[in-house]
């Protein structure tokens, strides 16, 4: 067991929140076509309120703190928030588009010993990246910000969200990361809007594109192992937890709302009305999330993919049932292995039993199941 696994297990055994993502604002200078947030300010927490929340998180035992948005530097007091967080000895990570980062910001980030700064880059080509952010010059400014950060020794992570618009550009973004001395990560998941609007999902990769992605050894590594048929589930597998959301991690919005995860918008309390630890311990919603094991999932527990699927309970929740499958994750498992999930087979049977239907309720047509 690695040190990180041991720390996570101890936090889980003790019911402690190990990591929290706190969005300090939803305001943003970019308008990314796939973004799941409402960028209007509906009364975000003041700096004093955020300081109080940070103090409560420290008392609760939180160690890893991700500060995100929106765009964090839309708040003129953001670096003061970072300073207060570091005074509480959090391991701080920042998510930003780096558009507004200059020498002064970089020096303070460096001096505050921020763990890393994550920047979303969609393409190495300005015409593609800027068409996604809807902010002219955004790639140029983001790259300039990342160069400044690296020049001052700050660790940078490039996050490459893949969709149909930029599906051919991951190699170029990876090369850009190499040139900058930054780490590189990819994510083929497009998330529904937090208000439940699923129209943005049309931007995501389909099964054919996912299949191609999952067979790129430069991105995935050992393709044979990654794309191997899933192993048979064991009793121990079915006792496992779906993910860390609500167990050792949670998310807090700019308005103080607490959720199991940023991709799991189940309202579980508000730090403007309750102390964080009271929400963490007593929220009925978080208790329900914690009660679920893989064996408790009616469809997924009987699926051959249950032990290897990347099923996100938050995506399942936004599809209507946190105990159910996530169609998006079913598609990933199918694209990876070529084996339809139980959910796909169920929907295929529904298709065959219904006259007049032309496509099942997943992104891939039935012909791709062959």
mmCIF file of C-alpha atoms in Angstrom:
data_model
loop_
_atom_site.group_PDB
_atom_site.id
_atom_site.type_symbol
_atom_site.label_atom_id
_atom_site.label_comp_id
_atom_site.label_asym_id
_atom_site.label_seq_id
_atom_site.Cartn_x
_atom_site.Cartn_y
_atom_site.Cartn_z
ATOM 1 C CA UNK A 1 0.000 0.000 0.000
ATOM 2 C CA UNK A 2 1.381 3.421 -0.969
ATOM 3 C CA UNK A 3 1.626 6.243 1.557
ATOM 4 C CA UNK A 4 -1.257 8.084 -0.137
ATOM 5 C CA UNK A 5 -3.422 4.958 -0.045
ATOM 6 C CA UNK A 6 -2.605 4.479 3.635
ATOM 7 C CA UNK A 7 -3.503 8.102 4.444
ATOM 8 C CA UNK A 8 -6.774 7.799 2.526
ATOM 9 C CA UNK A 9 -7.666 4.556 4.279
ATOM 10 C CA UNK A 10 -6.988 6.057 7.700
ATOM 11 C CA UNK A 11 -9.162 9.064 6.865
ATOM 12 C CA UNK A 12 -11.919 6.723 5.672
ATOM 13 C CA UNK A 13 -11.686 4.588 8.828
ATOM 14 C CA UNK A 14 -11.950 7.683 11.016
ATOM 15 C CA UNK A 15 -14.670 9.397 8.988
ATOM 16 C CA UNK A 16 -12.451 12.387 8.256
ATOM 17 C CA UNK A 17 -12.637 14.713 5.264
ATOM 18 C CA UNK A 18 -9.162 14.459 3.754
ATOM 19 C CA UNK A 19 -9.646 16.740 0.751
ATOM 20 C CA UNK A 20 -11.987 19.563 -0.239
ATOM 21 C CA UNK A 21 -12.460 21.559 -3.412
ATOM 22 C CA UNK A 22 -13.626 25.077 -2.673
ATOM 23 C CA UNK A 23 -14.791 27.208 -5.582
ATOM 24 C CA UNK A 24 -14.226 30.833 -4.619
ATOM 25 C CA UNK A 25 -16.290 32.227 -7.516
ATOM 26 C CA UNK A 26 -18.257 31.121 -10.562
ATOM 27 C CA UNK A 27 -17.399 34.339 -12.395
ATOM 28 C CA UNK A 28 -15.048 33.800 -15.316
ATOM 29 C CA UNK A 29 -13.446 35.771 -18.136
ATOM 30 C CA UNK A 30 -13.849 32.749 -20.422
ATOM 31 C CA UNK A 31 -17.128 31.265 -21.621
ATOM 32 C CA UNK A 32 -16.082 27.718 -22.444
ATOM 33 C CA UNK A 33 -18.689 26.034 -24.612
ATOM 34 C CA UNK A 34 -18.782 22.926 -22.397
ATOM 35 C CA UNK A 35 -18.707 24.616 -18.980
ATOM 36 C CA UNK A 36 -21.277 23.342 -16.471
ATOM 37 C CA UNK A 37 -21.431 26.523 -14.362
ATOM 38 C CA UNK A 38 -23.679 29.574 -14.214
ATOM 39 C CA UNK A 39 -21.166 32.444 -14.307
ATOM 40 C CA UNK A 40 -23.403 35.049 -12.704
ATOM 41 C CA UNK A 41 -22.634 36.068 -9.125
ATOM 42 C CA UNK A 42 -25.614 35.143 -6.962
ATOM 43 C CA UNK A 43 -23.999 36.253 -3.704
ATOM 44 C CA UNK A 44 -20.645 34.488 -3.318
ATOM 45 C CA UNK A 45 -19.015 34.285 0.082
ATOM 46 C CA UNK A 46 -16.942 37.224 1.261
ATOM 47 C CA UNK A 47 -13.261 36.812 2.065
ATOM 48 C CA UNK A 48 -14.105 36.852 5.788
ATOM 49 C CA UNK A 49 -16.650 34.069 5.304
ATOM 50 C CA UNK A 50 -14.148 32.009 3.333
ATOM 51 C CA UNK A 51 -11.488 32.504 6.021
ATOM 52 C CA UNK A 52 -13.971 31.179 8.566
ATOM 53 C CA UNK A 53 -14.728 28.155 6.390
ATOM 54 C CA UNK A 54 -11.006 27.473 5.959
ATOM 55 C CA UNK A 55 -10.555 27.571 9.737
ATOM 56 C CA UNK A 56 -13.375 25.036 10.096
ATOM 57 C CA UNK A 57 -11.877 22.783 7.431
ATOM 58 C CA UNK A 58 -8.555 22.819 9.254
ATOM 59 C CA UNK A 59 -10.281 21.880 12.520
ATOM 60 C CA UNK A 60 -12.068 19.049 10.716
ATOM 61 C CA UNK A 61 -8.783 17.530 9.568
ATOM 62 C CA UNK A 62 -8.787 18.515 5.892
ATOM 63 C CA UNK A 63 -5.280 18.424 4.402
ATOM 64 C CA UNK A 64 -5.662 18.737 0.621
ATOM 65 C CA UNK A 65 -7.395 21.925 -0.532
ATOM 66 C CA UNK A 66 -8.133 22.771 -4.165
ATOM 67 C CA UNK A 67 -9.110 26.381 -4.840
ATOM 68 C CA UNK A 68 -11.011 26.744 -8.076
ATOM 69 C CA UNK A 69 -13.771 28.577 -9.929
ATOM 70 C CA UNK A 70 -14.931 30.041 -12.338
ATOM 71 C CA UNK A 71 -11.677 31.908 -12.706
ATOM 72 C CA UNK A 72 -10.113 32.409 -9.283
ATOM 73 C CA UNK A 73 -8.322 35.627 -10.243
ATOM 74 C CA UNK A 74 -11.653 37.300 -10.935
ATOM 75 C CA UNK A 75 -11.508 37.845 -7.167
ATOM 76 C CA UNK A 76 -9.050 40.603 -6.295
ATOM 77 C CA UNK A 77 -8.751 39.074 -2.823
ATOM 78 C CA UNK A 78 -7.863 35.597 -4.123
ATOM 79 C CA UNK A 79 -4.204 35.571 -3.107
ATOM 80 C CA UNK A 80 -5.227 36.655 0.390
ATOM 81 C CA UNK A 81 -7.447 33.548 0.489
ATOM 82 C CA UNK A 82 -4.464 31.436 -0.605
ATOM 83 C CA UNK A 83 -2.316 33.036 2.091
ATOM 84 C CA UNK A 84 -4.886 32.265 4.769
ATOM 85 C CA UNK A 85 -5.167 28.693 3.523
ATOM 86 C CA UNK A 86 -1.401 28.210 3.680
ATOM 87 C CA UNK A 87 -1.348 29.687 7.201
ATOM 88 C CA UNK A 88 -3.578 26.744 8.146
ATOM 89 C CA UNK A 89 -1.022 24.383 6.553
ATOM 90 C CA UNK A 90 -3.278 23.066 3.796
ATOM 91 C CA UNK A 91 -1.622 21.476 0.804
ATOM 92 C CA UNK A 92 -3.031 23.962 -1.706
ATOM 93 C CA UNK A 93 -3.687 23.409 -5.392
ATOM 94 C CA UNK A 94 -5.031 26.115 -7.670
ATOM 95 C CA UNK A 95 -7.131 25.742 -10.821
ATOM 96 C CA UNK A 96 -6.954 28.750 -13.125
ATOM 97 C CA UNK A 97 -6.857 29.580 -16.822
ATOM 98 C CA UNK A 98 -3.654 31.603 -16.105
ATOM 99 C CA UNK A 99 -4.947 34.411 -18.352
ATOM 100 C CA UNK A 100 -4.617 37.045 -15.611
ATOM 101 C CA UNK A 101 -1.364 35.813 -14.067
ATOM 102 C CA UNK A 102 1.536 38.284 -14.063
ATOM 103 C CA UNK A 103 4.872 38.543 -12.241
ATOM 104 C CA UNK A 104 3.343 39.710 -8.947
ATOM 105 C CA UNK A 105 0.847 36.827 -8.829
ATOM 106 C CA UNK A 106 3.521 34.290 -9.725
ATOM 107 C CA UNK A 107 5.917 35.503 -7.040
ATOM 108 C CA UNK A 108 3.236 35.231 -4.360
ATOM 109 C CA UNK A 109 2.165 31.779 -5.540
ATOM 110 C CA UNK A 110 5.803 30.680 -5.402
ATOM 111 C CA UNK A 111 6.446 32.256 -1.994
ATOM 112 C CA UNK A 112 3.291 30.655 -0.569
ATOM 113 C CA UNK A 113 4.575 27.225 -1.684
ATOM 114 C CA UNK A 114 1.433 26.261 -3.577
ATOM 115 C CA UNK A 115 1.595 22.562 -4.483
ATOM 116 C CA UNK A 116 0.681 23.045 -8.143
ATOM 117 C CA UNK A 117 -1.337 25.140 -10.551
ATOM 118 C CA UNK A 118 -3.671 23.387 -12.999
ATOM 119 C CA UNK A 119 -4.503 25.087 -16.272
ATOM 120 C CA UNK A 120 -7.058 23.845 -18.817
ATOM 121 C CA UNK A 121 -5.688 23.856 -22.369
ATOM 122 C CA UNK A 122 -7.911 22.525 -25.137
ATOM 123 C CA UNK A 123 -5.590 22.765 -28.123
ATOM 124 C CA UNK A 124 -2.114 23.893 -29.114
ATOM 125 C CA UNK A 125 -3.789 25.775 -31.965
ATOM 126 C CA UNK A 126 -5.195 29.216 -31.042
ATOM 127 C CA UNK A 127 -8.061 28.926 -33.512
ATOM 128 C CA UNK A 128 -9.294 25.761 -31.750
ATOM 129 C CA UNK A 129 -8.550 26.671 -28.115
ATOM 130 C CA UNK A 130 -9.968 30.195 -28.411
ATOM 131 C CA UNK A 131 -13.089 28.904 -30.185
ATOM 132 C CA UNK A 132 -13.769 26.712 -27.145
ATOM 133 C CA UNK A 133 -13.078 29.399 -24.525
ATOM 134 C CA UNK A 134 -14.816 32.106 -26.621
ATOM 135 C CA UNK A 135 -12.081 34.494 -25.452
ATOM 136 C CA UNK A 136 -9.782 35.789 -28.218
ATOM 137 C CA UNK A 137 -6.106 35.496 -27.308
ATOM 138 C CA UNK A 138 -6.811 33.089 -24.453
ATOM 139 C CA UNK A 139 -4.288 30.434 -25.551
ATOM 140 C CA UNK A 140 -1.514 32.991 -25.938
ATOM 141 C CA UNK A 141 -2.210 34.527 -22.526
ATOM 142 C CA UNK A 142 -2.612 31.157 -20.786
ATOM 143 C CA UNK A 143 0.690 29.897 -22.212
ATOM 144 C CA UNK A 144 2.405 33.123 -21.157
ATOM 145 C CA UNK A 145 1.067 32.661 -17.628
ATOM 146 C CA UNK A 146 2.293 29.075 -17.520
ATOM 147 C CA UNK A 147 5.755 30.105 -18.745
ATOM 148 C CA UNK A 148 5.966 32.632 -15.908
ATOM 149 C CA UNK A 149 4.943 30.015 -13.375
ATOM 150 C CA UNK A 150 7.516 27.529 -14.630
ATOM 151 C CA UNK A 151 10.237 30.223 -14.745
ATOM 152 C CA UNK A 152 9.657 30.730 -11.009
ATOM 153 C CA UNK A 153 9.733 27.001 -10.265
ATOM 154 C CA UNK A 154 5.991 26.532 -9.761
ATOM 155 C CA UNK A 155 4.666 23.111 -10.761
ATOM 156 C CA UNK A 156 2.110 23.335 -13.586
ATOM 157 C CA UNK A 157 -0.394 20.694 -14.670
ATOM 158 C CA UNK A 158 -2.101 21.011 -18.043
ATOM 159 C CA UNK A 159 -5.605 19.536 -18.052
ATOM 160 C CA UNK A 160 -6.782 18.619 -21.551
ATOM 161 C CA UNK A 161 -10.559 18.086 -21.683
ATOM 162 C CA UNK A 162 -11.317 16.244 -24.920
ATOM 163 C CA UNK A 163 -14.430 16.770 -27.013
ATOM 164 C CA UNK A 164 -15.332 16.578 -30.680
ATOM 165 C CA UNK A 165 -13.967 20.082 -31.315
ATOM 166 C CA UNK A 166 -10.406 19.215 -30.214
ATOM 167 C CA UNK A 167 -10.276 15.427 -30.508
ATOM 168 C CA UNK A 168 -7.267 15.505 -32.855
ATOM 169 C CA UNK A 169 -5.159 17.906 -30.806
ATOM 170 C CA UNK A 170 -4.184 15.919 -27.714
ATOM 171 C CA UNK A 171 -0.726 15.091 -29.107
ATOM 172 C CA UNK A 172 -0.075 18.779 -29.723
ATOM 173 C CA UNK A 173 -1.186 19.742 -26.211
ATOM 174 C CA UNK A 174 0.961 16.983 -24.737
ATOM 175 C CA UNK A 175 3.948 18.313 -26.687
ATOM 176 C CA UNK A 176 3.194 21.828 -25.418
ATOM 177 C CA UNK A 177 3.223 20.492 -21.852
ATOM 178 C CA UNK A 178 6.609 18.879 -22.516
ATOM 179 C CA UNK A 179 8.032 22.127 -23.880
ATOM 180 C CA UNK A 180 6.813 24.010 -20.800
ATOM 181 C CA UNK A 181 8.028 21.396 -18.345
ATOM 182 C CA UNK A 182 4.441 20.840 -17.208
ATOM 183 C CA UNK A 183 2.575 17.651 -16.382
ATOM 184 C CA UNK A 184 -0.172 16.547 -18.751
ATOM 185 C CA UNK A 185 -3.543 14.961 -18.037
ATOM 186 C CA UNK A 186 -6.497 14.134 -20.285
ATOM 187 C CA UNK A 187 -10.174 13.802 -19.472
ATOM 188 C CA UNK A 188 -12.798 12.740 -22.032
ATOM 189 C CA UNK A 189 -15.717 13.558 -19.712
ATOM 190 C CA UNK A 190 -18.162 16.365 -20.466
ATOM 191 C CA UNK A 191 -20.292 17.083 -17.402
ATOM 192 C CA UNK A 192 -23.962 18.175 -17.470
ATOM 193 C CA UNK A 193 -24.750 21.660 -16.178
ATOM 194 C CA UNK A 194 -25.168 21.814 -12.419
ATOM 195 C CA UNK A 195 -28.819 22.766 -12.972
ATOM 196 C CA UNK A 196 -29.337 19.443 -14.793
ATOM 197 C CA UNK A 197 -29.164 20.759 -18.381
ATOM 198 C CA UNK A 198 -27.640 17.953 -20.448
ATOM 199 C CA UNK A 199 -27.412 19.767 -23.800
ATOM 200 C CA UNK A 200 -23.636 20.237 -23.438
ATOM 201 C CA UNK A 201 -23.172 16.462 -23.659
ATOM 202 C CA UNK A 202 -23.569 16.707 -27.416
ATOM 203 C CA UNK A 203 -20.051 18.179 -27.478
ATOM 204 C CA UNK A 204 -18.478 15.035 -26.028
ATOM 205 C CA UNK A 205 -16.648 12.206 -27.741
ATOM 206 C CA UNK A 206 -18.722 9.334 -29.103
ATOM 207 C CA UNK A 207 -17.847 5.651 -28.752
ATOM 208 C CA UNK A 208 -15.753 5.527 -31.983
ATOM 209 C CA UNK A 209 -13.638 8.473 -30.819
ATOM 210 C CA UNK A 210 -13.261 7.030 -27.319
ATOM 211 C CA UNK A 211 -12.220 3.701 -28.804
ATOM 212 C CA UNK A 212 -9.502 5.421 -30.829
ATOM 213 C CA UNK A 213 -8.342 7.398 -27.794
ATOM 214 C CA UNK A 214 -8.141 4.303 -25.585
ATOM 215 C CA UNK A 215 -5.900 2.579 -28.116
ATOM 216 C CA UNK A 216 -3.289 5.341 -28.241
ATOM 217 C CA UNK A 217 -0.340 3.945 -26.287
ATOM 218 C CA UNK A 218 1.295 7.398 -26.096
ATOM 219 C CA UNK A 219 -1.651 8.580 -23.994
ATOM 220 C CA UNK A 220 -2.838 5.410 -22.248
ATOM 221 C CA UNK A 221 0.330 3.390 -21.781
ATOM 222 C CA UNK A 222 -0.219 -0.378 -21.796
ATOM 223 C CA UNK A 223 -3.160 -0.649 -24.192
ATOM 224 C CA UNK A 224 -3.509 -4.428 -23.888
ATOM 225 C CA UNK A 225 -3.878 -4.176 -20.125
ATOM 226 C CA UNK A 226 -6.075 -1.064 -20.212
ATOM 227 C CA UNK A 227 -8.443 -2.484 -22.834
ATOM 228 C CA UNK A 228 -8.493 -6.066 -21.534
ATOM 229 C CA UNK A 229 -11.894 -7.657 -20.823
ATOM 230 C CA UNK A 230 -12.986 -6.963 -17.244
ATOM 231 C CA UNK A 231 -12.112 -9.515 -14.595
ATOM 232 C CA UNK A 232 -14.928 -11.337 -12.823
ATOM 233 C CA UNK A 233 -16.180 -9.451 -9.779
ATOM 234 C CA UNK A 234 -15.480 -10.953 -6.367
ATOM 235 C CA UNK A 235 -17.325 -10.568 -3.069
ATOM 236 C CA UNK A 236 -14.614 -8.104 -1.999
ATOM 237 C CA UNK A 237 -15.203 -6.071 -5.148
ATOM 238 C CA UNK A 238 -18.893 -5.693 -4.333
ATOM 239 C CA UNK A 239 -18.011 -4.387 -0.848
ATOM 240 C CA UNK A 240 -15.969 -1.544 -2.318
ATOM 241 C CA UNK A 241 -17.122 2.081 -2.302
ATOM 242 C CA UNK A 242 -18.009 3.755 -5.610
ATOM 243 C CA UNK A 243 -15.520 6.619 -5.047
ATOM 244 C CA UNK A 244 -14.206 9.030 -2.421
ATOM 245 C CA UNK A 245 -17.041 11.562 -2.857
ATOM 246 C CA UNK A 246 -18.727 12.096 0.512
ATOM 247 C CA UNK A 247 -16.381 9.607 2.176
ATOM 248 C CA UNK A 248 -13.040 11.442 2.370
ATOM 249 C CA UNK A 249 -13.758 14.325 0.004
ATOM 250 C CA UNK A 250 -16.389 16.944 -0.761
ATOM 251 C CA UNK A 251 -17.008 20.179 -2.617
ATOM 252 C CA UNK A 252 -18.063 23.642 -1.425
ATOM 253 C CA UNK A 253 -19.561 26.186 -3.823
ATOM 254 C CA UNK A 254 -18.938 29.966 -3.742
ATOM 255 C CA UNK A 255 -22.303 30.273 -1.989
ATOM 256 C CA UNK A 256 -21.394 27.880 0.810
ATOM 257 C CA UNK A 257 -23.331 24.891 -0.485
ATOM 258 C CA UNK A 258 -21.761 21.534 0.344
ATOM 259 C CA UNK A 259 -21.933 18.656 -2.121
ATOM 260 C CA UNK A 260 -20.287 15.207 -2.169
ATOM 261 C CA UNK A 261 -18.265 16.311 -5.235
ATOM 262 C CA UNK A 262 -18.217 19.043 -7.871
ATOM 263 C CA UNK A 263 -19.623 16.423 -10.277
ATOM 264 C CA UNK A 264 -22.169 15.223 -7.696
ATOM 265 C CA UNK A 265 -24.506 18.212 -7.077
ATOM 266 C CA UNK A 266 -26.548 16.626 -4.299
ATOM 267 C CA UNK A 267 -27.261 19.507 -1.837
ATOM 268 C CA UNK A 268 -26.022 18.342 1.551
ATOM 269 C CA UNK A 269 -25.859 21.506 3.659
ATOM 270 C CA UNK A 270 -24.595 25.069 3.668
ATOM 271 C CA UNK A 271 -21.667 26.456 5.682
ATOM 272 C CA UNK A 272 -23.398 29.807 6.016
ATOM 273 C CA UNK A 273 -26.055 28.123 8.152
ATOM 274 C CA UNK A 274 -24.187 25.224 9.767
ATOM 275 C CA UNK A 275 -20.659 24.421 10.827
ATOM 276 C CA UNK A 276 -18.828 22.336 8.281
ATOM 277 C CA UNK A 277 -18.197 19.439 10.654
ATOM 278 C CA UNK A 278 -21.875 19.257 11.595
ATOM 279 C CA UNK A 279 -22.728 18.934 7.892
ATOM 280 C CA UNK A 280 -19.985 16.360 7.341
ATOM 281 C CA UNK A 281 -21.130 14.207 10.249
ATOM 282 C CA UNK A 282 -24.901 14.664 10.248
ATOM 283 C CA UNK A 283 -26.103 15.385 6.706
ATOM 284 C CA UNK A 284 -28.747 12.847 5.698
ATOM 285 C CA UNK A 285 -27.632 13.186 2.085
ATOM 286 C CA UNK A 286 -23.996 12.403 2.864
ATOM 287 C CA UNK A 287 -25.101 9.487 5.036
ATOM 288 C CA UNK A 288 -27.020 8.058 2.095
ATOM 289 C CA UNK A 289 -24.012 8.448 -0.190
ATOM 290 C CA UNK A 290 -21.809 6.683 2.372
ATOM 291 C CA UNK A 291 -24.229 3.785 2.718
ATOM 292 C CA UNK A 292 -23.795 2.683 -0.900
ATOM 293 C CA UNK A 293 -21.345 -0.029 -1.928
ATOM 294 C CA UNK A 294 -20.915 -1.456 -5.413
ATOM 295 C CA UNK A 295 -22.998 -4.431 -4.309
ATOM 296 C CA UNK A 296 -25.927 -2.112 -3.551
ATOM 297 C CA UNK A 297 -26.245 -0.935 -7.157
ATOM 298 C CA UNK A 298 -29.163 -2.856 -8.738
ATOM 299 C CA UNK A 299 -27.870 -2.801 -12.313
ATOM 300 C CA UNK A 300 -24.141 -2.272 -11.905
ATOM 301 C CA UNK A 301 -23.611 -4.983 -9.270
ATOM 302 C CA UNK A 302 -24.552 -7.625 -11.837
ATOM 303 C CA UNK A 303 -22.493 -6.100 -14.643
ATOM 304 C CA UNK A 304 -19.247 -7.671 -15.766
ATOM 305 C CA UNK A 305 -17.606 -4.245 -15.725
ATOM 306 C CA UNK A 306 -18.355 -3.531 -12.057
ATOM 307 C CA UNK A 307 -14.774 -4.070 -10.886
ATOM 308 C CA UNK A 308 -13.114 -1.936 -13.566
ATOM 309 C CA UNK A 309 -15.723 0.648 -14.595
ATOM 310 C CA UNK A 310 -15.037 4.328 -13.949
ATOM 311 C CA UNK A 311 -18.700 4.807 -12.925
ATOM 312 C CA UNK A 312 -19.207 8.215 -11.348
ATOM 313 C CA UNK A 313 -22.084 8.314 -8.826
ATOM 314 C CA UNK A 314 -22.426 12.040 -9.493
ATOM 315 C CA UNK A 315 -23.004 11.491 -13.198
ATOM 316 C CA UNK A 316 -25.457 8.715 -12.317
ATOM 317 C CA UNK A 317 -27.234 11.144 -9.962
ATOM 318 C CA UNK A 318 -27.520 13.738 -12.725
ATOM 319 C CA UNK A 319 -28.939 11.046 -14.993
ATOM 320 C CA UNK A 320 -31.673 10.470 -12.419
ATOM 321 C CA UNK A 321 -30.481 7.932 -9.842
ATOM 322 C CA UNK A 322 -27.314 7.853 -7.746
ATOM 323 C CA UNK A 323 -27.854 4.096 -7.337
ATOM 324 C CA UNK A 324 -28.029 3.575 -11.081
ATOM 325 C CA UNK A 325 -25.531 3.314 -13.906
ATOM 326 C CA UNK A 326 -23.987 6.277 -15.677
ATOM 327 C CA UNK A 327 -24.520 6.061 -19.428
ATOM 328 C CA UNK A 328 -21.382 8.117 -20.010
ATOM 329 C CA UNK A 329 -19.283 5.639 -18.047
ATOM 330 C CA UNK A 330 -20.980 2.657 -19.689
ATOM 331 C CA UNK A 331 -19.849 4.082 -23.014
ATOM 332 C CA UNK A 332 -16.277 4.425 -21.778
ATOM 333 C CA UNK A 333 -16.196 0.800 -20.618
ATOM 334 C CA UNK A 334 -17.644 -0.338 -23.923
ATOM 335 C CA UNK A 335 -15.187 1.751 -25.951
ATOM 336 C CA UNK A 336 -12.312 0.425 -23.869
ATOM 337 C CA UNK A 337 -13.154 -3.292 -23.930
ATOM 338 C CA UNK A 338 -15.633 -3.774 -26.776
ATOM 339 C CA UNK A 339 -18.002 -5.497 -24.338
ATOM 340 C CA UNK A 340 -21.420 -3.845 -23.741
ATOM 341 C CA UNK A 341 -22.355 -3.176 -20.126
ATOM 342 C CA UNK A 342 -25.448 -4.671 -18.513
ATOM 343 C CA UNK A 343 -27.087 -1.265 -18.837
ATOM 344 C CA UNK A 344 -26.404 -1.193 -22.581
ATOM 345 C CA UNK A 345 -27.784 -4.692 -23.029
ATOM 346 C CA UNK A 346 -30.892 -3.735 -21.052
ATOM 347 C CA UNK A 347 -31.452 -0.693 -23.235
ATOM 348 C CA UNK A 348 -30.845 -2.790 -26.346
ATOM 349 C CA UNK A 349 -33.594 -5.183 -25.254
ATOM 350 C CA UNK A 350 -35.885 -2.206 -24.656
ATOM 351 C CA UNK A 351 -35.061 -1.002 -28.167
ATOM 352 C CA UNK A 352 -35.907 -4.324 -29.734
ATOM 353 C CA UNK A 353 -39.158 -4.516 -27.772
ATOM 354 C CA UNK A 354 -40.333 -1.066 -28.854
ATOM 355 C CA UNK A 355 -41.604 -0.414 -32.383
ATOM 356 C CA UNK A 356 -40.620 2.826 -33.999
ATOM 357 C CA UNK A 357 -37.497 3.567 -31.931
ATOM 358 C CA UNK A 358 -34.436 4.300 -34.020
ATOM 359 C CA UNK A 359 -31.755 4.698 -31.348
ATOM 360 C CA UNK A 360 -31.287 3.731 -27.726
ATOM 361 C CA UNK A 361 -30.691 6.347 -25.076
ATOM 362 C CA UNK A 362 -26.913 6.375 -25.315
ATOM 363 C CA UNK A 363 -24.585 8.235 -27.626
ATOM 364 C CA UNK A 364 -23.677 5.162 -29.665
ATOM 365 C CA UNK A 365 -26.209 3.573 -32.045
ATOM 366 C CA UNK A 366 -26.988 -0.130 -31.735
ATOM 367 C CA UNK A 367 -24.864 -0.920 -34.753
ATOM 368 C CA UNK A 368 -21.769 -0.054 -32.750
ATOM 369 C CA UNK A 369 -22.548 -2.831 -30.242
ATOM 370 C CA UNK A 370 -21.691 -5.538 -32.789
#
